[in-house]
Short mmCIF file of C-alpha atoms in Angstrom, two decimals:
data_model
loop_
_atom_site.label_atom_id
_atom_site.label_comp_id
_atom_site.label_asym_id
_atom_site.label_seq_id
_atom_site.Cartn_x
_atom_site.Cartn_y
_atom_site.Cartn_z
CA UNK S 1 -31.35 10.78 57.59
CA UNK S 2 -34.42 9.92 55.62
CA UNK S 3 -33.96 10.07 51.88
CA UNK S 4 -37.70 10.51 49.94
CA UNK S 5 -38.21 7.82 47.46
CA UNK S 6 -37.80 9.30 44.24
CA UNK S 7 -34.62 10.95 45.42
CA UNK S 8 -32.58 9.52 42.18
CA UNK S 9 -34.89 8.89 39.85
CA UNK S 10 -34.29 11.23 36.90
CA UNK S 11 -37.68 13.12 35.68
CA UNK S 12 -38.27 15.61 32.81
CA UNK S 13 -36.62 18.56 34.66
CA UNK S 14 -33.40 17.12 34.98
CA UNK S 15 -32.52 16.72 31.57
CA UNK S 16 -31.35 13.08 31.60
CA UNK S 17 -30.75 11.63 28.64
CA UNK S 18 -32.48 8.04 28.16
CA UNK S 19 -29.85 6.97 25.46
CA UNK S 20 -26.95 8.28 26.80
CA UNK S 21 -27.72 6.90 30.07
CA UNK S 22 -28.24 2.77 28.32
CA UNK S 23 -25.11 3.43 27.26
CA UNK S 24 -23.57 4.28 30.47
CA UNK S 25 -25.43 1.00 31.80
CA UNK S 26 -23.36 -1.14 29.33
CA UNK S 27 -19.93 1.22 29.06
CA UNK S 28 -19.41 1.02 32.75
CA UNK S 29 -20.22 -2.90 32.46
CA UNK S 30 -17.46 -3.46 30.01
CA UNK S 31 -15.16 -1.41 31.81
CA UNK S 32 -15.99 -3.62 35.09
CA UNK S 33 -14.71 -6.54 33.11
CA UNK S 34 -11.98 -4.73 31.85
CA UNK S 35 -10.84 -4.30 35.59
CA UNK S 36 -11.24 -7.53 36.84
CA UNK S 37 -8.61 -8.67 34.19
CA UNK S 38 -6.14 -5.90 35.51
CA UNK S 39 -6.17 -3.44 32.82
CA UNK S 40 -7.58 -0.15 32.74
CA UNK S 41 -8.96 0.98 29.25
CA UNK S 42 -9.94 4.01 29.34
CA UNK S 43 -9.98 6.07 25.98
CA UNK S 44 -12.25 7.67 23.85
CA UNK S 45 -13.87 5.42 22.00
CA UNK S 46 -15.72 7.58 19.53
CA UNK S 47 -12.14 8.41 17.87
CA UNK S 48 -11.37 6.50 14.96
CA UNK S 49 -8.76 7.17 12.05
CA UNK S 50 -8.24 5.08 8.76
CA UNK S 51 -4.37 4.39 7.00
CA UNK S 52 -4.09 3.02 4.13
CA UNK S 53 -1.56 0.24 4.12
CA UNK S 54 -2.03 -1.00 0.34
CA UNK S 55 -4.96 0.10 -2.09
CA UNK S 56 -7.29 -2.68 -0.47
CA UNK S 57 -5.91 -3.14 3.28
CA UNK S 58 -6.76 0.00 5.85
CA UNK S 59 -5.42 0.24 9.43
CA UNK S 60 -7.90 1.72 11.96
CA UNK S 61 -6.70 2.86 14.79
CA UNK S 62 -8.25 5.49 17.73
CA UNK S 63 -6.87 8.28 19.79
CA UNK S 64 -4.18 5.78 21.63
CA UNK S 65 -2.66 4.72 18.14
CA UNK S 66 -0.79 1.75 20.53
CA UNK S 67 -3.89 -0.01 22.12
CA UNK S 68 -6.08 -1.27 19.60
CA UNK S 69 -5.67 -1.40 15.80
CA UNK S 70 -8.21 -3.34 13.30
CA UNK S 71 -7.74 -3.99 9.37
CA UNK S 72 -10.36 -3.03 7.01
CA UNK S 73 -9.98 -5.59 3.60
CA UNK S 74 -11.67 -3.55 1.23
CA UNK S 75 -12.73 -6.63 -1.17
CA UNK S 76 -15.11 -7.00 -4.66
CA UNK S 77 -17.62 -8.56 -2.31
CA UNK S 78 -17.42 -5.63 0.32
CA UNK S 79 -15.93 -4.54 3.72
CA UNK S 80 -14.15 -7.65 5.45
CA UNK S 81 -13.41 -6.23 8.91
CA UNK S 82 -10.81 -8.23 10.97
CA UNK S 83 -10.69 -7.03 14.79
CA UNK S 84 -13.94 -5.80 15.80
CA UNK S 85 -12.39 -5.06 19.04
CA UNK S 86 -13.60 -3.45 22.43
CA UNK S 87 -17.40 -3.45 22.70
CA UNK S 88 -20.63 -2.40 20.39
CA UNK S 89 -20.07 1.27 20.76
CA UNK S 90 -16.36 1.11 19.33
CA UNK S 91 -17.98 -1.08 16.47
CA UNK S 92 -20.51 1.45 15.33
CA UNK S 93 -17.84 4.08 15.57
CA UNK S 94 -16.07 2.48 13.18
CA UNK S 95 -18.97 1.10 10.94
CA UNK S 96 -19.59 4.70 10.62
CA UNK S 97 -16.38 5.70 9.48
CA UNK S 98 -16.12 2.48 7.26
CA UNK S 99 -19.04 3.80 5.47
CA UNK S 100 -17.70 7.44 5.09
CA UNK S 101 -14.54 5.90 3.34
CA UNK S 102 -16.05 3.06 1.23
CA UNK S 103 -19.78 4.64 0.02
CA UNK S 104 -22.28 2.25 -1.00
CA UNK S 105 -20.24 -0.42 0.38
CA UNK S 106 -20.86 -2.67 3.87
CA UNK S 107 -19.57 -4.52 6.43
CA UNK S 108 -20.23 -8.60 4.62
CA UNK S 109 -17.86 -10.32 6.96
CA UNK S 110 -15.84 -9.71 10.63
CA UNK S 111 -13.01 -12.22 11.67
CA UNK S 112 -10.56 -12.06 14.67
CA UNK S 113 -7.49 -13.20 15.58
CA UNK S 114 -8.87 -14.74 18.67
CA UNK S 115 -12.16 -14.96 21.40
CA UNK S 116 -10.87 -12.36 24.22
CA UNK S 117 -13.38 -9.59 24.94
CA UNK S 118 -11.08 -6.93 23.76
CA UNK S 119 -10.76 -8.32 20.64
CA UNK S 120 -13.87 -9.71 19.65
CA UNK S 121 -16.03 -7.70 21.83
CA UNK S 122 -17.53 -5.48 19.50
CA UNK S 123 -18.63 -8.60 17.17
CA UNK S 124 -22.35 -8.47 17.89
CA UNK S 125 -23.06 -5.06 16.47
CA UNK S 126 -21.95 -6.32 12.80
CA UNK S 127 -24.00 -10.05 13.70
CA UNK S 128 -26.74 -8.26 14.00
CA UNK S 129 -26.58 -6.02 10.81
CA UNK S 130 -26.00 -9.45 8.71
CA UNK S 131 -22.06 -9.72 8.52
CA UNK S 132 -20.46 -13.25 8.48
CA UNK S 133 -18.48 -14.15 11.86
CA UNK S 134 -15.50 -16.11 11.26
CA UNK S 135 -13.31 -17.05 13.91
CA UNK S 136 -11.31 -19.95 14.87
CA UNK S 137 -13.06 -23.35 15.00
CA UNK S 138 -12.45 -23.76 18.51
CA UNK S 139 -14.37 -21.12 19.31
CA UNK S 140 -17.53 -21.24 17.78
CA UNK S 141 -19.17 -22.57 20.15
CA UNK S 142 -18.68 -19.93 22.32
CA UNK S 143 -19.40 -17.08 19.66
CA UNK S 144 -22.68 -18.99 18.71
CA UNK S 145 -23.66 -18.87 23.01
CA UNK S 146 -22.36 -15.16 23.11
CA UNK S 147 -24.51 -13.85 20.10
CA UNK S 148 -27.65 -15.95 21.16
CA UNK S 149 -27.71 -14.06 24.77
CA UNK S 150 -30.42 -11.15 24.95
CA UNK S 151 -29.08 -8.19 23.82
CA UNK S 152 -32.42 -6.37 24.69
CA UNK S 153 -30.18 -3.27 26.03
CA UNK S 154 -28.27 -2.91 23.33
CA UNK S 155 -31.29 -2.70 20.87
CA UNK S 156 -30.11 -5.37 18.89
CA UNK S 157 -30.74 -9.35 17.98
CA UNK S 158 -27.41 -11.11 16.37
CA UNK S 159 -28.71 -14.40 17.12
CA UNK S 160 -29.29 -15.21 13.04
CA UNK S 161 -26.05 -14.30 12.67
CA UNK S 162 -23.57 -17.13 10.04
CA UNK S 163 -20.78 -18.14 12.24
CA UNK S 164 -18.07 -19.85 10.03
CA UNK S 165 -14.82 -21.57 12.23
CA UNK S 166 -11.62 -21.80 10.43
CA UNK S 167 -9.78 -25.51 10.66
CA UNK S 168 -7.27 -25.09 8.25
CA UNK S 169 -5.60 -22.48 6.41
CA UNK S 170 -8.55 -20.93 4.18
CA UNK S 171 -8.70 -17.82 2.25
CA UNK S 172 -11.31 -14.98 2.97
CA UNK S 173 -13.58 -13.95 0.21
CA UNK S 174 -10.70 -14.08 -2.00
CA UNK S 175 -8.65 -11.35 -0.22
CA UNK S 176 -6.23 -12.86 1.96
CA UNK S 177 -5.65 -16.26 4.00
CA UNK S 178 -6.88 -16.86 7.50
CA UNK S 179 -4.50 -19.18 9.16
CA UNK S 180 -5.17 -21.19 12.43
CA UNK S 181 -2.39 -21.14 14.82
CA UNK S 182 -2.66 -22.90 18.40
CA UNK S 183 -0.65 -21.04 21.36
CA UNK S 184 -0.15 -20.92 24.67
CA UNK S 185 -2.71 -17.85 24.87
CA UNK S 186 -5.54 -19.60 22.97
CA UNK S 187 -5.93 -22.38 21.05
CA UNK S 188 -8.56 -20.64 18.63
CA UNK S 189 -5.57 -18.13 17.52
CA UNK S 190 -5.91 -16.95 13.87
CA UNK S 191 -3.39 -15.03 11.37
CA UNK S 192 -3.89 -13.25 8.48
CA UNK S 193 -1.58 -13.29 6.05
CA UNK S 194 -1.80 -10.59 2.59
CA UNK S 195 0.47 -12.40 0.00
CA UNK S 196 0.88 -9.24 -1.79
CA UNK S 197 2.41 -7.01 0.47
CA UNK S 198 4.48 -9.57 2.60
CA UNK S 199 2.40 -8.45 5.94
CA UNK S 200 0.76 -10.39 8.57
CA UNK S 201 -2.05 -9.53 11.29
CA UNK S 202 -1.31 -10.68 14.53
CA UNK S 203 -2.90 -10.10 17.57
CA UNK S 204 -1.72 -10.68 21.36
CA UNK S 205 0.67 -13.43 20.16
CA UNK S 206 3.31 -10.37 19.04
CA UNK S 207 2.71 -6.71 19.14
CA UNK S 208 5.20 -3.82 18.11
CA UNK S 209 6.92 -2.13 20.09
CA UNK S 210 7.96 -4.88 22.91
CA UNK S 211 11.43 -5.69 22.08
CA UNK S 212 12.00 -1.47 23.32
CA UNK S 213 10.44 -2.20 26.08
CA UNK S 214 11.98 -5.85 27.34
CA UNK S 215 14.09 -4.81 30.04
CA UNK S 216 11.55 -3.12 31.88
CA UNK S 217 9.45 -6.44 32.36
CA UNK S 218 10.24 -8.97 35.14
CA UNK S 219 12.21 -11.72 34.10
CA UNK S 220 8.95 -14.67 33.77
CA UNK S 221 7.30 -11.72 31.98
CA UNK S 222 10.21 -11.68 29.22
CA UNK S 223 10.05 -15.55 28.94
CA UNK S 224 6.78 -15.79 27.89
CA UNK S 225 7.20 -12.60 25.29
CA UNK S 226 10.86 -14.33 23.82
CA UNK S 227 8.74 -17.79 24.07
CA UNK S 228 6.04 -16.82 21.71
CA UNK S 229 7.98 -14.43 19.31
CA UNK S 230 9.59 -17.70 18.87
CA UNK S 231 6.48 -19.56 18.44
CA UNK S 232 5.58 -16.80 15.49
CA UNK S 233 8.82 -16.67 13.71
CA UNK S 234 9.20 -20.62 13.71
CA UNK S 235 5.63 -20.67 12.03
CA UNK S 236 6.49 -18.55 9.63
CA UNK S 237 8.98 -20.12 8.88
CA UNK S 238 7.42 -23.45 8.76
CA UNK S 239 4.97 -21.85 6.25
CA UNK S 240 7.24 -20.39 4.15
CA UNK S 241 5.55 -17.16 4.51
CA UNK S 242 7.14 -14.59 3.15
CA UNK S 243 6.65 -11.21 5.82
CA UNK S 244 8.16 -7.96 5.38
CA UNK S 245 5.75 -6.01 7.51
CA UNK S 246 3.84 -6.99 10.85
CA UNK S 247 0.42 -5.24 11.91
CA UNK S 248 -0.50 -6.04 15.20
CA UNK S 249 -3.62 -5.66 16.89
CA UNK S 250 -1.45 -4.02 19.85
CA UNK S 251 0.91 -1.64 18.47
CA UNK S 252 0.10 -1.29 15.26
CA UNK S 253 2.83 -2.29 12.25
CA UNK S 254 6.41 -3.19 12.50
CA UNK S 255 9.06 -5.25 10.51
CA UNK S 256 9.92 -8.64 10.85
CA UNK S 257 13.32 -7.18 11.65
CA UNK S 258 11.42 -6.79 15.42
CA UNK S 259 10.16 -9.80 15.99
CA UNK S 260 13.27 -11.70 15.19
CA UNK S 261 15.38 -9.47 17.25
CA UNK S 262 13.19 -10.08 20.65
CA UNK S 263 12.81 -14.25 19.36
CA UNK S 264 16.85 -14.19 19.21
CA UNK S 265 17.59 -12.05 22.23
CA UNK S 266 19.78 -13.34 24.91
#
């Protein structure tokens, strides 16, 4: 069967959308990756809700509350955003809502607990508006490579942008403490720890909701989850941090009540 050349190419009359279509390019991309890591995400990403957690610190979560969750630190400076998870599209979603909630205030700084496309994968869109990057030191390297590739399809250059990498416990524009903590799953791991309200940010190291769900995994599976819960409660311990309330990029917030019942389970 001969096909014409031409056959595919979308003209005038067919109503294609040029935008909408760049962004397919680059959505199906991410997804791709996604895949080849064994996970599936596939949720709307243009659905974004904001919790207050104190006066200052706002969850923001999407239409699968359990997935992905980022803080916004609402600071004298400006917006501090930790988690700018997923890709570029989820990031303007939420530097849209961000500026609905906080008027006449922006994004001046993003952080992350850790390097791992879902979590830092929307980073560039705030690089590229001007917002610090901060990120664990041994990382920086790779977030300097990542934001000085062409972003030509995505319309945007955060190749200017201020990395910072974290070596030691340091606080944030005087809103909370960024903490550096070396695991199994990364060694460029950061916590965030609000003195204030007793609550930590974790992300990938804990999340809520596992200790329900134990039983279900395979016994290596449940190793690794008891192994780092312990990891997390010894270094808070060895901190002398005083948590109350967990908020994890997976899951969303918890008690410290959870995370010692799945670090002590037999």
């Amino acid at each position: 069967m001969y096909i014409e050349a031409g056959t595919f190419t979308p003209n005038a009359e067919s109503n294609y959308n040029v935008e909408e279509g760049r962004r397919g390019i680059i959505s199906s991309q991410w997804y791709h990756r996604m895949f080849s890591f064994g996970f599936s995400q596939d949720f709307p990403l243009n659905e974004t809700k904001i919790t207050a957690v104190s006066d200052k610190v706002y969850l923001i979560t999407g239409s699968s509350e359990l997935a992905y969750a980022a803080l916004a630190v609402d600071s004298e400076e400006g917006i501090i955003l930790i988690e700018p998870t997923l890709n570029p599209f989820r990031s303007e979603v939420v530097d849209v809502l961000l500026k609905q909630s906080f008027p006449g205030k922006q994004v001046i700084a993003v952080t992350t607990t850790h390097h791992h496309m879902d979590h830092f994968g929307g980073v560039s869109y705030f690089a590229a508006k001007g917002a610090e990057i901060i990120i664990g030191a041994e990382a920086t390297g790779f977030v300097e490579q990542v934001l000085g590739a062409n972003h030509d399809l995505l319309n945007i250059d955060p190749s200017g942008a201020l990395v910072t990498g974290v070596t030691e416990q340091s606080t944030i524009k005087g809103a909370f403490e960024a903490i550096p903590l070396s695991t199994p799953h990364t060694e460029d791991m950061l916590v965030f720890y609000f003195e204030k309200i007793k609550a930590l940010f974790v992300g990938d190291i804990f999340n809520a909701g596992l200790y329900y769900g134990y039983d279900y995994y395979p016994e290596t599976t449940q190793e690794i989850l008891q192994g780092r819960a312990q990891l997390l409660k010894s270094f808070i311990a060895e901190r002398e941090l005083d948590v109350e309330l967990l908020i994890t990029v997976h899951g969303g917030q918890t008690t410290i009540d959870e995370l010692n019942q799945l670090a002590n389970k037999n």
